[in-house]
Coordinates of N, CA, C and O in Angstrom, one line a residue:
M1251 N 0.8 -1.2 0.0 CA 0.0 0.0 0.0 C 0.9 1.2 0.0 O 1.9 1.3 0.7
Y1252 N 0.5 2.2 -0.8 CA 1.2 3.5 -0.8 C 0.4 4.6 0.0 O -0.8 4.6 0.0
M1253 N 1.2 5.5 0.6 CA 0.6 6.6 1.3 C 1.5 7.8 0.9 O 2.6 7.7 0.4
Y1254 N 0.9 9.0 1.0 CA 1.7 10.2 0.8 C 1.6 11.1 2.0 O 0.6 11.1 2.7
M1255 N 2.7 11.9 2.2 CA 2.7 12.9 3.2 C 3.4 14.1 2.7 O 4.3 14.0 1.9
Y1256 N 3.0 15.3 3.2 CA 3.7 16.5 2.9 C 3.7 17.4 4.1 O 2.8 17.4 4.9
N1257 N 4.7 18.2 4.1 CA 4.9 19.2 5.2 C 5.0 20.6 4.7 O 5.8 20.9 3.8
D1258 N 4.1 21.5 5.1 CA 4.1 22.9 4.7 C 4.7 23.7 5.8 O 4.1 24.0 6.8
D1259 N 6.0 24.1 5.6 CA 6.7 24.9 6.6 C 6.3 26.3 6.5 O 6.6 27.0 5.6
T1260 N 5.6 26.8 7.5 CA 5.0 28.2 7.5 C 6.1 29.2 7.6 O 5.9 30.4 7.2
K1261 N 7.2 28.9 8.2 CA 8.3 29.9 8.4 C 9.1 30.1 7.1 O 9.4 31.2 6.7
T1262 N 9.4 29.0 6.4 CA 10.2 29.1 5.2 C 9.3 29.0 3.9 O 9.8 29.3 2.8
H1263 N 8.0 28.7 4.1 CA 7.1 28.6 2.9 C 7.5 27.5 2.0 O 7.2 27.5 0.8
K1264 N 8.3 26.5 2.4 CA 8.7 25.4 1.6 C 7.7 24.2 1.9 O 7.4 23.9 3.0
V1265 N 7.3 23.6 0.8 CA 6.5 22.4 0.9 C 7.3 21.2 0.4 O 7.8 21.2 -0.7
R1266 N 7.3 20.2 1.3 CA 8.0 19.0 0.9 C 7.1 17.8 1.1 O 6.3 17.8 2.0
G1267 N 7.2 16.9 0.2 CA 6.4 15.7 0.2 C 7.2 14.4 0.0 O 8.3 14.4 -0.5
K1268 N 6.5 13.3 0.4 CA 7.1 12.0 0.1 C 6.0 10.9 0.0 O 4.9 11.1 0.5
V1269 N 6.4 9.9 -0.7 CA 5.5 8.7 -0.9 C 6.1 7.6 -0.1 O 7.4 7.4 -0.1
T1270 N 5.3 6.9 0.7 CA 5.8 5.8 1.4 C 5.0 4.5 1.1 O 3.8 4.6 0.7
R1271 N 5.7 3.4 1.1 CA 5.1 2.1 0.8 C 5.1 1.2 2.1 O 6.1 1.2 2.8
Y1272 N 4.0 0.5 2.3 CA 3.9 -0.3 3.5 C 3.5 -1.7 3.0 O 2.8 -1.9 2.1
N1273 N 4.0 -2.7 3.7 CA 3.6 -4.1 3.4 C 2.3 -4.4 4.1 O 1.7 -3.5 4.8
Q1274 N 1.8 -5.6 4.0 CA 0.5 -6.0 4.5 C 0.5 -6.0 6.0 O -0.6 -6.0 6.6
S1275 N 1.6 -6.0 6.7 CA 1.7 -6.0 8.1 C 1.7 -4.6 8.6 O 1.8 -4.3 9.8
G1276 N 1.8 -3.6 7.7 CA 1.8 -2.2 8.1 C 3.2 -1.7 8.3 O 3.4 -0.6 8.8
Q1277 N 4.3 -2.4 8.0 CA 5.6 -2.0 8.1 C 6.1 -1.2 6.9 O 5.8 -1.5 5.8
L1278 N 6.8 -0.1 7.2 CA 7.3 0.8 6.2 C 8.4 0.0 5.4 O 9.3 -0.6 6.0
T1279 N 8.2 -0.1 4.1 CA 9.2 -0.8 3.2 C 10.0 0.1 2.3 O 11.0 -0.3 1.8
Q1280 N 9.4 1.3 2.0 CA 10.1 2.2 1.0 C 9.6 3.6 1.2 O 8.5 3.9 1.6
T1281 N 10.6 4.5 1.0 CA 10.2 6.0 1.0 C 10.8 6.5 -0.3 O 11.9 6.3 -0.7
I1282 N 9.9 7.2 -1.1 CA 10.3 7.9 -2.3 C 10.1 9.4 -2.1 O 9.0 9.9 -1.8
Q1283 N 11.3 10.1 -2.1 CA 11.2 11.5 -1.8 C 12.1 12.4 -2.7 O 11.7 13.5 -3.0
Y1284 N 13.2 11.9 -3.1 CA 14.2 12.7 -3.8 C 14.5 12.1 -5.2 O 14.4 10.9 -5.4
N1285 N 14.9 13.0 -6.2 CA 15.4 12.5 -7.5 C 16.9 12.1 -7.3 O 17.4 12.2 -6.3
N1286 N 17.5 11.8 -8.5 CA 18.9 11.3 -8.4 C 19.9 12.4 -8.1 O 21.0 12.1 -7.8
T1287 N 19.5 13.6 -8.0 CA 20.4 14.7 -7.6 C 20.1 15.2 -6.2 O 20.8 16.1 -5.8
G1288 N 19.2 14.5 -5.5 CA 18.9 14.9 -4.2 C 17.8 16.0 -4.0 O 17.5 16.4 -2.9
R1289 N 17.2 16.4 -5.1 CA 16.2 17.4 -5.1 C 14.8 16.7 -4.8 O 14.6 15.6 -5.3
G1290 N 14.0 17.4 -4.0 CA 12.7 16.8 -3.7 C 11.8 16.6 -4.9 O 11.8 17.5 -5.8
L1291 N 11.1 15.5 -5.0 CA 10.3 15.2 -6.1 C 8.9 15.8 -6.0 O 8.2 16.1 -7.0
Y1292 N 8.4 16.0 -4.8 CA 7.0 16.3 -4.5 C 6.9 17.6 -3.7 O 7.7 17.8 -2.8
R1293 N 5.8 18.3 -3.9 CA 5.4 19.4 -3.0 C 4.0 19.3 -2.4 O 3.9 19.5 -1.2
G1294 N 3.0 19.1 -3.2 CA 1.7 19.0 -2.7 C 0.9 17.8 -3.3 O 0.1 18.0 -4.2
L1295 N 1.2 16.6 -2.9 CA 0.6 15.4 -3.4 C -0.9 15.4 -3.1 O -1.3 15.8 -2.1
R1296 N -1.6 14.9 -4.1 CA -3.1 14.7 -3.9 C -3.5 13.3 -4.1 O -4.2 12.8 -3.3
Y1297 N -3.1 12.7 -5.2 CA -3.6 11.3 -5.4 C -2.4 10.5 -5.9 O -1.4 11.0 -6.5
I1298 N -2.4 9.2 -5.7 CA -1.3 8.3 -6.0 C -1.9 7.0 -6.5 O -3.0 6.5 -6.0
T1299 N -1.2 6.4 -7.5 CA -1.7 5.1 -8.0 C -0.4 4.3 -8.5 O 0.6 4.9 -8.7
E1300 N -0.6 3.0 -8.7 CA 0.5 2.2 -9.3 C 0.1 1.8 -10.7 O -1.0 1.2 -10.8
N1301 N 0.9 2.0 -11.6 CA 0.6 1.5 -13.0 C 0.9 0.0 -13.2 O 1.6 -0.6 -12.3
N1302 N 0.4 -0.6 -14.2 CA 0.6 -2.0 -14.5 C 2.1 -2.4 -14.6 O 2.4 -3.5 -14.3
N1303 N 2.9 -1.4 -15.0 CA 4.3 -1.7 -15.2 C 5.1 -1.5 -13.9 O 6.3 -1.6 -13.8
G1304 N 4.4 -1.2 -12.8 CA 5.0 -1.0 -11.5 C 5.4 0.4 -11.1 O 5.8 0.7 -10.0
D1305 N 5.2 1.3 -12.1 CA 5.5 2.8 -11.8 C 4.6 3.3 -10.8 O 3.4 3.0 -10.7
V1306 N 5.1 4.2 -10.0 CA 4.4 5.0 -9.0 C 4.0 6.3 -9.6 O 4.9 7.0 -10.0
V1307 N 2.7 6.6 -9.7 CA 2.2 7.8 -10.4 C 1.5 8.7 -9.4 O 0.6 8.2 -8.7
V1308 N 1.9 9.9 -9.3 CA 1.4 10.9 -8.3 C 0.9 12.2 -9.0 O 1.6 12.7 -9.8
S1309 N -0.2 12.7 -8.5 CA -0.6 14.0 -9.0 C -0.2 15.0 -7.9 O -0.5 14.8 -6.7
D1310 N 0.6 15.9 -8.3 CA 1.2 16.9 -7.4 C 0.5 18.3 -7.7 O 0.9 19.0 -8.7
F1311 N -0.5 18.6 -6.9 CA -1.3 19.8 -7.1 C -0.5 21.1 -7.0 O -0.7 22.0 -7.8
V1312 N 0.4 21.2 -6.1 CA 1.2 22.4 -5.9 C 2.2 22.6 -7.0 O 2.4 23.7 -7.5
S1313 N 2.9 21.5 -7.4 CA 3.9 21.7 -8.5 C 3.3 21.7 -9.9 O 3.9 22.1 -10.8
G1314 N 2.0 21.4 -10.0 CA 1.3 21.4 -11.3 C 1.9 20.3 -12.2 O 2.2 20.6 -13.3
A1315 N 2.0 19.1 -11.6 CA 2.7 18.0 -12.4 C 2.2 16.7 -12.0 O 1.7 16.4 -10.9
V1316 N 2.3 15.7 -12.9 CA 2.2 14.3 -12.7 C 3.7 13.8 -12.6 O 4.4 14.0 -13.5
V1317 N 4.0 13.2 -11.4 CA 5.4 12.8 -11.2 C 5.4 11.3 -11.2 O 4.6 10.6 -10.4
V1318 N 6.2 10.7 -12.0 CA 6.3 9.2 -12.1 C 7.7 8.7 -11.8 O 8.7 9.2 -12.3
T1319 N 7.7 7.7 -10.9 CA 8.9 7.0 -10.5 C 8.8 5.6 -10.8 O 7.6 5.0 -10.8
E1320 N 9.9 4.9 -11.1 CA 9.8 3.4 -11.3 C 9.6 2.8 -9.9 O 9.8 3.5 -8.9
R1321 N 9.2 1.6 -9.8 CA 8.9 0.9 -8.6 C 10.0 1.0 -7.5 O 9.7 1.2 -6.3
G1322 N 11.2 1.1 -7.9 CA 12.3 1.2 -7.0 C 12.5 2.6 -6.5 O 13.3 2.9 -5.6
G1323 N 11.8 3.6 -7.1 CA 11.9 5.0 -6.6 C 12.7 5.9 -7.5 O 12.7 7.1 -7.2
R1324 N 13.3 5.4 -8.6 CA 14.0 6.3 -9.5 C 13.1 7.1 -10.3 O 12.1 6.6 -10.9
H1325 N 13.3 8.4 -10.4 CA 12.4 9.3 -11.1 C 12.5 9.0 -12.6 O 13.6 8.9 -13.2
R1326 N 11.3 8.8 -13.2 CA 11.2 8.5 -14.7 C 10.9 9.7 -15.5 O 11.6 10.0 -16.4
F1327 N 9.9 10.5 -15.1 CA 9.5 11.7 -15.8 C 8.5 12.5 -15.0 O 7.9 12.0 -14.0
T1328 N 8.4 13.8 -15.4 CA 7.4 14.7 -14.8 C 6.6 15.3 -16.0 O 7.2 15.8 -16.9
Y1329 N 5.3 15.1 -15.9 CA 4.4 15.7 -17.0 C 3.8 16.9 -16.4 O 3.2 16.9 -15.4
T1330 N 4.0 18.0 -17.1 CA 3.4 19.3 -16.7 C 2.3 19.9 -17.5 O 1.9 21.0 -17.3
G1331 N 1.8 19.1 -18.5 CA 0.6 19.6 -19.2 C 0.7 19.3 -20.7 O 1.7 18.8 -21.2
H1332 N -0.4 19.7 -21.4 CA -0.5 19.5 -22.8 C 0.6 20.1 -23.6 O 1.1 21.2 -23.1
P1333 N 1.0 19.5 -24.7 CA 2.1 20.1 -25.5 C 1.9 21.5 -25.9 O 2.9 22.2 -26.3
S1334 N 0.7 22.0 -25.9 CA 0.4 23.4 -26.3 C 1.0 24.4 -25.4 O 1.1 25.6 -25.7
G1335 N 1.4 23.9 -24.2 CA 2.0 24.8 -23.2 C 1.1 25.2 -22.1 O 1.5 25.9 -21.2
S1336 N -0.2 24.8 -22.1 CA -1.1 25.1 -21.1 C -0.6 24.4 -19.8 O -0.1 23.3 -19.8
R1337 N -0.8 25.1 -18.7 CA -0.4 24.6 -17.4 C -1.3 23.5 -17.0 O -2.4 23.3 -17.5
L1338 N -0.9 22.7 -16.1 CA -1.6 21.5 -15.5 C -1.8 21.7 -14.0 O -0.9 22.1 -13.3
W1339 N -3.0 21.5 -13.6 CA -3.3 21.5 -12.2 C -4.0 20.2 -11.8 O -5.2 20.1 -11.8
P1340 N -3.2 19.2 -11.6 CA -3.7 17.8 -11.5 C -4.4 17.5 -10.2 O -4.0 17.9 -9.2
Y1341 N -5.4 16.7 -10.3 CA -6.1 16.2 -9.1 C -6.3 14.7 -9.3 O -5.3 14.0 -9.1
G1342 N -7.5 14.2 -9.5 CA -7.7 12.8 -9.6 C -6.8 12.1 -10.6 O -6.5 12.7 -11.7
I1343 N -6.3 10.9 -10.3 CA -5.4 10.2 -11.2 C -5.7 8.7 -11.1 O -6.0 8.2 -10.1
C1344 N -5.5 8.0 -12.3 CA -5.6 6.6 -12.3 C -4.9 6.1 -13.5 O -4.5 6.9 -14.4
T1345 N -4.8 4.8 -13.7 CA -4.2 4.2 -14.9 C -5.2 3.2 -15.4 O -6.1 2.7 -14.7
D1346 N -5.1 2.8 -16.7 CA -6.0 1.9 -17.3 C -5.3 0.6 -17.6 O -4.1 0.4 -17.3
A1347 N -6.0 -0.3 -18.3 CA -5.5 -1.7 -18.6 C -4.3 -1.6 -19.6 O -3.5 -2.6 -19.6
L1348 N -4.2 -0.5 -20.3 CA -3.1 -0.4 -21.3 C -1.9 0.4 -20.7 O -1.1 0.9 -21.5
S1349 N -1.9 0.7 -19.4 CA -0.9 1.5 -18.7 C -0.9 3.0 -19.1 O 0.1 3.7 -18.8
H1350 N -2.0 3.4 -19.7 CA -2.2 4.9 -19.9 C -2.4 5.5 -18.5 O -3.0 4.9 -17.6
I1351 N -1.9 6.8 -18.4 CA -2.2 7.5 -17.2 C -3.3 8.5 -17.5 O -3.2 9.3 -18.4
L1352 N -4.3 8.6 -16.6 CA -5.4 9.5 -16.8 C -5.4 10.4 -15.6 O -5.3 10.0 -14.5
V1353 N -5.5 11.7 -15.9 CA -5.4 12.8 -14.9 C -6.5 13.8 -15.1 O -6.7 14.3 -16.2
C1354 N -7.1 14.2 -14.0 CA -8.1 15.4 -14.0 C -7.3 16.7 -14.0 O -6.4 16.8 -13.1
D1355 N -7.6 17.6 -14.9 CA -6.9 18.9 -14.9 C -7.9 19.9 -14.4 O -8.9 20.2 -15.2
V1356 N -7.7 20.5 -13.3 CA -8.7 21.4 -12.7 C -8.7 22.7 -13.5 O -9.8 23.4 -13.5
I1357 N -7.6 23.1 -14.1 CA -7.6 24.4 -14.8 C -8.4 24.3 -16.1 O -9.3 25.2 -16.4
T1358 N -8.3 23.3 -16.9 CA -8.9 23.2 -18.2 C -10.2 22.4 -18.1 O -11.0 22.2 -19.1
H1359 N -10.5 21.8 -16.9 CA -11.7 21.0 -16.7 C -11.8 19.8 -17.7 O -12.8 19.5 -18.3
T1360 N -10.6 19.1 -17.9 CA -10.5 18.0 -18.8 C -9.9 16.8 -18.1 O -9.4 16.9 -17.0
V1361 N -10.1 15.6 -18.7 CA -9.3 14.5 -18.3 C -8.3 14.2 -19.4 O -8.7 14.1 -20.6
Q1362 N -7.0 14.3 -19.1 CA -6.0 14.1 -20.1 C -5.5 12.6 -20.0 O -5.4 12.1 -18.9
M1363 N -5.2 12.1 -21.1 CA -4.6 10.7 -21.2 C -3.1 10.9 -21.7 O -2.9 11.5 -22.7
I1364 N -2.2 10.3 -20.9 CA -0.8 10.3 -21.4 C -0.4 8.8 -21.4 O -0.9 8.0 -20.7
N1365 N 0.7 8.5 -22.1 CA 1.1 7.1 -22.1 C 2.1 6.9 -21.0 O 2.4 7.8 -20.2
K1366 N 2.5 5.7 -20.8 CA 3.3 5.3 -19.7 C 4.7 5.9 -19.6 O 5.4 5.9 -18.6
D1367 N 5.0 6.6 -20.7 CA 6.3 7.3 -20.8 C 6.1 8.8 -20.8 O 7.1 9.6 -21.0
G1368 N 4.9 9.3 -20.5 CA 4.7 10.7 -20.3 C 4.3 11.6 -21.5 O 4.3 12.8 -21.4
Q1369 N 4.0 10.9 -22.6 CA 3.6 11.6 -23.8 C 2.1 11.8 -23.9 O 1.4 10.8 -23.7
F1370 N 1.7 13.0 -24.2 CA 0.2 13.3 -24.3 C -0.4 12.5 -25.4 O 0.2 12.5 -26.5
L1371 N -1.5 11.9 -25.1 CA -2.2 11.1 -26.2 C -3.5 11.8 -26.6 O -3.8 11.9 -27.8
S1372 N -4.4 12.2 -25.6 CA -5.6 12.8 -26.0 C -6.3 13.3 -24.8 O -5.9 13.0 -23.6
H1373 N -7.4 14.1 -25.0 CA -8.3 14.5 -24.0 C -9.5 13.5 -24.0 O -10.1 13.3 -25.1
L1374 N -9.8 12.9 -22.9 CA -10.9 12.0 -22.9 C -12.2 12.7 -22.6 O -13.3 12.2 -22.9
L1375 N -12.1 13.8 -21.9 CA -13.3 14.5 -21.5 C -12.9 16.0 -21.6 O -11.9 16.4 -21.1
T1376 N -13.8 16.7 -22.2 CA -13.6 18.2 -22.4 C -14.8 19.0 -21.8 O -15.8 18.4 -21.5
K1377 N -14.6 20.3 -21.8 CA -15.7 21.2 -21.3 C -17.0 21.0 -22.1 O -18.0 21.2 -21.5
S1378 N -16.9 20.6 -23.3 CA -18.1 20.5 -24.1 C -19.0 19.3 -23.7 O -20.2 19.2 -24.1
Q1379 N -18.5 18.4 -22.9 CA -19.2 17.2 -22.5 C -19.9 17.6 -21.1 O -19.7 18.7 -20.6
E1380 N -20.7 16.7 -20.6 CA -21.5 17.0 -19.5 C -20.9 17.2 -18.1 O -21.6 17.5 -17.2
M1381 N -19.6 16.9 -18.0 CA -19.0 17.1 -16.6 C -18.7 18.6 -16.4 O -18.2 19.3 -17.2
G1382 N -19.0 19.0 -15.2 CA -18.8 20.4 -14.8 C -17.3 20.7 -14.5 O -16.7 21.7 -14.9
G1383 N -16.7 19.8 -13.9 CA -15.3 19.9 -13.5 C -14.8 18.5 -13.0 O -15.0 18.2 -11.8
P1384 N -14.1 17.7 -13.8 CA -13.7 16.4 -13.4 C -12.7 16.5 -12.2 O -11.8 17.4 -12.2
W1385 N -12.9 15.7 -11.2 CA -12.2 15.9 -9.9 C -11.6 14.5 -9.5 O -10.4 14.5 -9.0
G1386 N -12.3 13.5 -9.6 CA -11.9 12.2 -9.1 C -12.1 11.1 -10.2 O -13.0 11.2 -11.0
L1387 N -11.1 10.1 -10.3 CA -11.2 9.1 -11.3 C -11.0 7.7 -10.7 O -10.3 7.6 -9.7
S1388 N -11.6 6.8 -11.3 CA -11.4 5.4 -11.0 C -11.6 4.5 -12.3 O -12.6 4.7 -13.0
Y1389 N -10.7 3.6 -12.5 CA -10.8 2.8 -13.7 C -11.2 1.4 -13.3 O -10.5 0.8 -12.4
D1390 N -12.2 0.8 -13.9 CA -12.7 -0.5 -13.5 C -12.0 -1.5 -14.5 O -12.4 -1.5 -15.7
V1391 N -11.1 -2.3 -14.1 CA -10.3 -3.2 -15.0 C -11.2 -4.4 -15.5 O -10.9 -4.9 -16.5
N1392 N -12.3 -4.6 -14.9 CA -13.2 -5.7 -15.3 C -14.1 -5.3 -16.5 O -14.4 -6.0 -17.4
T1393 N -14.6 -4.1 -16.4 CA -15.6 -3.6 -17.4 C -14.9 -2.6 -18.4 O -15.6 -2.2 -19.3
H1394 N -13.7 -2.1 -18.1 CA -13.0 -1.1 -18.9 C -13.8 0.2 -18.9 O -13.8 0.8 -20.0
R1395 N -14.4 0.5 -17.8 CA -15.1 1.8 -17.7 C -14.3 2.7 -16.8 O -13.7 2.3 -15.8
L1396 N -14.4 4.0 -17.2 CA -13.7 5.1 -16.4 C -14.8 5.8 -15.7 O -15.8 6.3 -16.3
W1397 N -14.7 5.8 -14.3 CA -15.7 6.6 -13.5 C -15.1 7.9 -13.2 O -14.0 8.0 -12.7
V1398 N -15.8 9.0 -13.5 CA -15.3 10.3 -13.3 C -16.3 11.1 -12.4 O -17.5 11.2 -12.7
G1399 N -15.8 11.6 -11.3 CA -16.6 12.4 -10.3 C -16.3 13.9 -10.6 O -15.2 14.3 -10.8
S1400 N -17.4 14.7 -10.5 CA -17.3 16.1 -10.7 C -17.4 16.8 -9.3 O -18.3 16.5 -8.5
E1401 N -16.6 17.8 -9.1 CA -16.7 18.6 -7.9 C -17.9 19.6 -8.0 O -18.6 19.8 -7.0
Y1402 N -18.1 20.2 -9.1 CA -19.1 21.3 -9.3 C -20.5 20.9 -9.4 O -21.4 21.5 -8.7
N1403 N -20.9 19.9 -10.2 CA -22.3 19.6 -10.4 C -22.7 18.3 -9.7 O -23.8 17.8 -9.9
K1404 N -21.8 17.7 -8.9 CA -22.1 16.5 -8.1 C -22.6 15.3 -8.9 O -23.4 14.6 -8.5
K1405 N -22.0 15.2 -10.1 CA -22.3 14.1 -11.0 C -21.2 13.1 -11.0 O -20.0 13.4 -10.9
V1406 N -21.6 11.8 -11.3 CA -20.6 10.8 -11.6 C -20.9 10.3 -13.0 O -22.0 9.9 -13.3
C1407 N -19.9 10.4 -13.9 CA -20.1 10.0 -15.2 C -19.3 8.7 -15.5 O -18.2 8.6 -14.9
V1408 N -19.8 7.9 -16.3 CA -19.1 6.6 -16.6 C -18.8 6.6 -18.1 O -19.7 6.8 -18.9
F1409 N -17.6 6.3 -18.5 CA -17.1 6.3 -19.9 C -16.5 5.0 -20.2 O -15.8 4.4 -19.4
R1410 N -16.7 4.6 -21.4 CA -15.9 3.4 -21.9 C -15.2 3.9 -23.2 O -15.8 4.3 -24.2
Y1411 N -13.9 3.8 -23.2 CA -13.1 4.2 -24.3 C -12.2 3.1 -24.8 O -11.5 3.1 -25.8
I1412 N -12.1 2.0 -24.0 CA -11.3 0.8 -24.3 C -12.3 -0.4 -24.3 O -13.1 -0.5 -23.4
T1413 N -12.2 -1.2 -25.3 CA -12.9 -2.5 -25.4 C -12.1 -3.6 -24.8 O -10.9 -3.5 -24.6
R1414 N -12.8 -4.7 -24.5 CA -12.0 -5.9 -24.0 C -11.0 -6.3 -25.0 O -9.9 -6.6 -24.6
Q1415 N -11.3 -6.2 -26.2 CA -10.3 -6.7 -27.3 C -9.1 -5.7 -27.3 O -8.0 -6.2 -27.4
D1416 N -9.4 -4.4 -27.1 CA -8.2 -3.5 -27.0 C -7.3 -3.9 -25.9 O -6.1 -3.9 -26.0
A1417 N -7.9 -4.2 -24.7 CA -7.1 -4.5 -23.6 C -6.3 -5.8 -23.8 O -5.2 -5.9 -23.3
L1418 N -6.9 -6.8 -24.5 CA -6.2 -8.0 -24.7 C -5.1 -7.9 -25.7 O -4.1 -8.6 -25.6
T1419 N -5.3 -7.0 -26.7 CA -4.3 -6.9 -27.8 C -3.4 -5.7 -27.7 O -2.4 -5.6 -28.5
D1420 N -3.7 -4.8 -26.8 CA -2.9 -3.6 -26.7 C -2.9 -2.8 -28.0 O -1.9 -2.2 -28.4
K1421 N -4.0 -2.8 -28.7 CA -4.1 -2.1 -30.0 C -4.8 -0.8 -29.9 O -4.8 0.0 -30.9
H1422 N -5.4 -0.4 -28.8 CA -6.1 0.9 -28.7 C -5.3 2.1 -29.0 O -4.2 2.2 -28.3
R1423 N -5.7 2.9 -29.9 CA -5.0 4.2 -30.1 C -6.0 5.3 -30.0 O -6.8 5.5 -31.0
P1424 N -6.1 6.0 -28.9 CA -7.1 7.0 -28.8 C -7.0 8.1 -29.8 O -5.9 8.5 -30.2
R1425 N -8.2 8.6 -30.2 CA -8.3 9.8 -31.0 C -9.2 10.8 -30.4 O -10.2 10.4 -29.8
P1426 N -8.9 12.1 -30.4 CA -9.7 13.1 -29.8 C -11.2 13.1 -30.3 O -12.1 13.4 -29.5
D1427 N -11.4 12.7 -31.5 CA -12.8 12.7 -32.1 C -13.5 11.4 -31.9 O -14.6 11.2 -32.4
E1428 N -12.9 10.5 -31.2 CA -13.5 9.1 -31.0 C -14.7 9.2 -30.2 O -14.8 9.9 -29.2
D1429 N -15.7 8.5 -30.6 CA -17.0 8.4 -29.8 C -16.7 7.6 -28.5 O -16.0 6.6 -28.5
T1430 N -17.3 8.0 -27.4 CA -17.2 7.2 -26.2 C -18.6 7.0 -25.7 O -19.5 7.8 -25.9
M1431 N -18.8 5.9 -25.0 CA -20.1 5.6 -24.3 C -20.0 6.4 -23.0 O -19.0 6.4 -22.3
S1432 N -21.1 7.0 -22.7 CA -21.1 7.7 -21.4 C -22.5 7.7 -20.8 O -23.5 7.6 -21.5
S1433 N -22.6 7.8 -19.5 CA -23.8 8.0 -18.7 C -23.5 8.7 -17.5 O -22.3 8.8 -17.1
S1434 N -24.5 9.4 -16.9 CA -24.2 10.1 -15.7 C -25.3 9.9 -14.6 O -26.4 9.6 -15.0
T1435 N -24.9 10.1 -13.4 CA -25.8 9.9 -12.3 C -25.5 11.1 -11.3 O -24.4 11.4 -11.0
Q1436 N -26.6 11.6 -10.8 CA -26.4 12.7 -9.7 C -25.9 12.1 -8.5 O -26.5 11.1 -8.0
A1437 N -24.8 12.6 -7.9 CA -24.3 12.1 -6.7 C -25.0 12.7 -5.5 O -25.6 13.8 -5.6
I1438 N -25.1 12.0 -4.4 CA -25.9 12.5 -3.3 C -25.0 13.3 -2.4 O -23.9 13.1 -2.1

């Protein structure tokens, strides 16, 4: 199990964070905090997940980045937003059956999909669709549905963009204009 912690020093205004891993007995087995030059990787962690390839994927709200380390803790990459140069303010994060990383961007009100190496692939959800502001994500590996929670309109939307065949063959190549199945339910 992974946990995250961060410390906001009010005197120095420095925010430092770390990811910790625990075994099933609750014993600390790993701490991920610094890159290979000794600089802190995280500032304001929000969500954490583990990708199929073992990478640790973190949304860092303060740094405006998705920070990815390999299972052993070595920094792989930091994703700071769409190639157009728009900033990223990441919140909810998850990964799918094809090891894509899905992240809610609070600034653009979109869900961005990047590949396991940090390259932007597509927007899965944009302002023009029914979500007011995507905030939380969960991917169901059995049904290949993406559950998206909205902060603003209290809706939960469900999307399918990967078929079972895509997951088995690793052939899915997302396109921004691709149709997706969706439904929504008012959250209580």
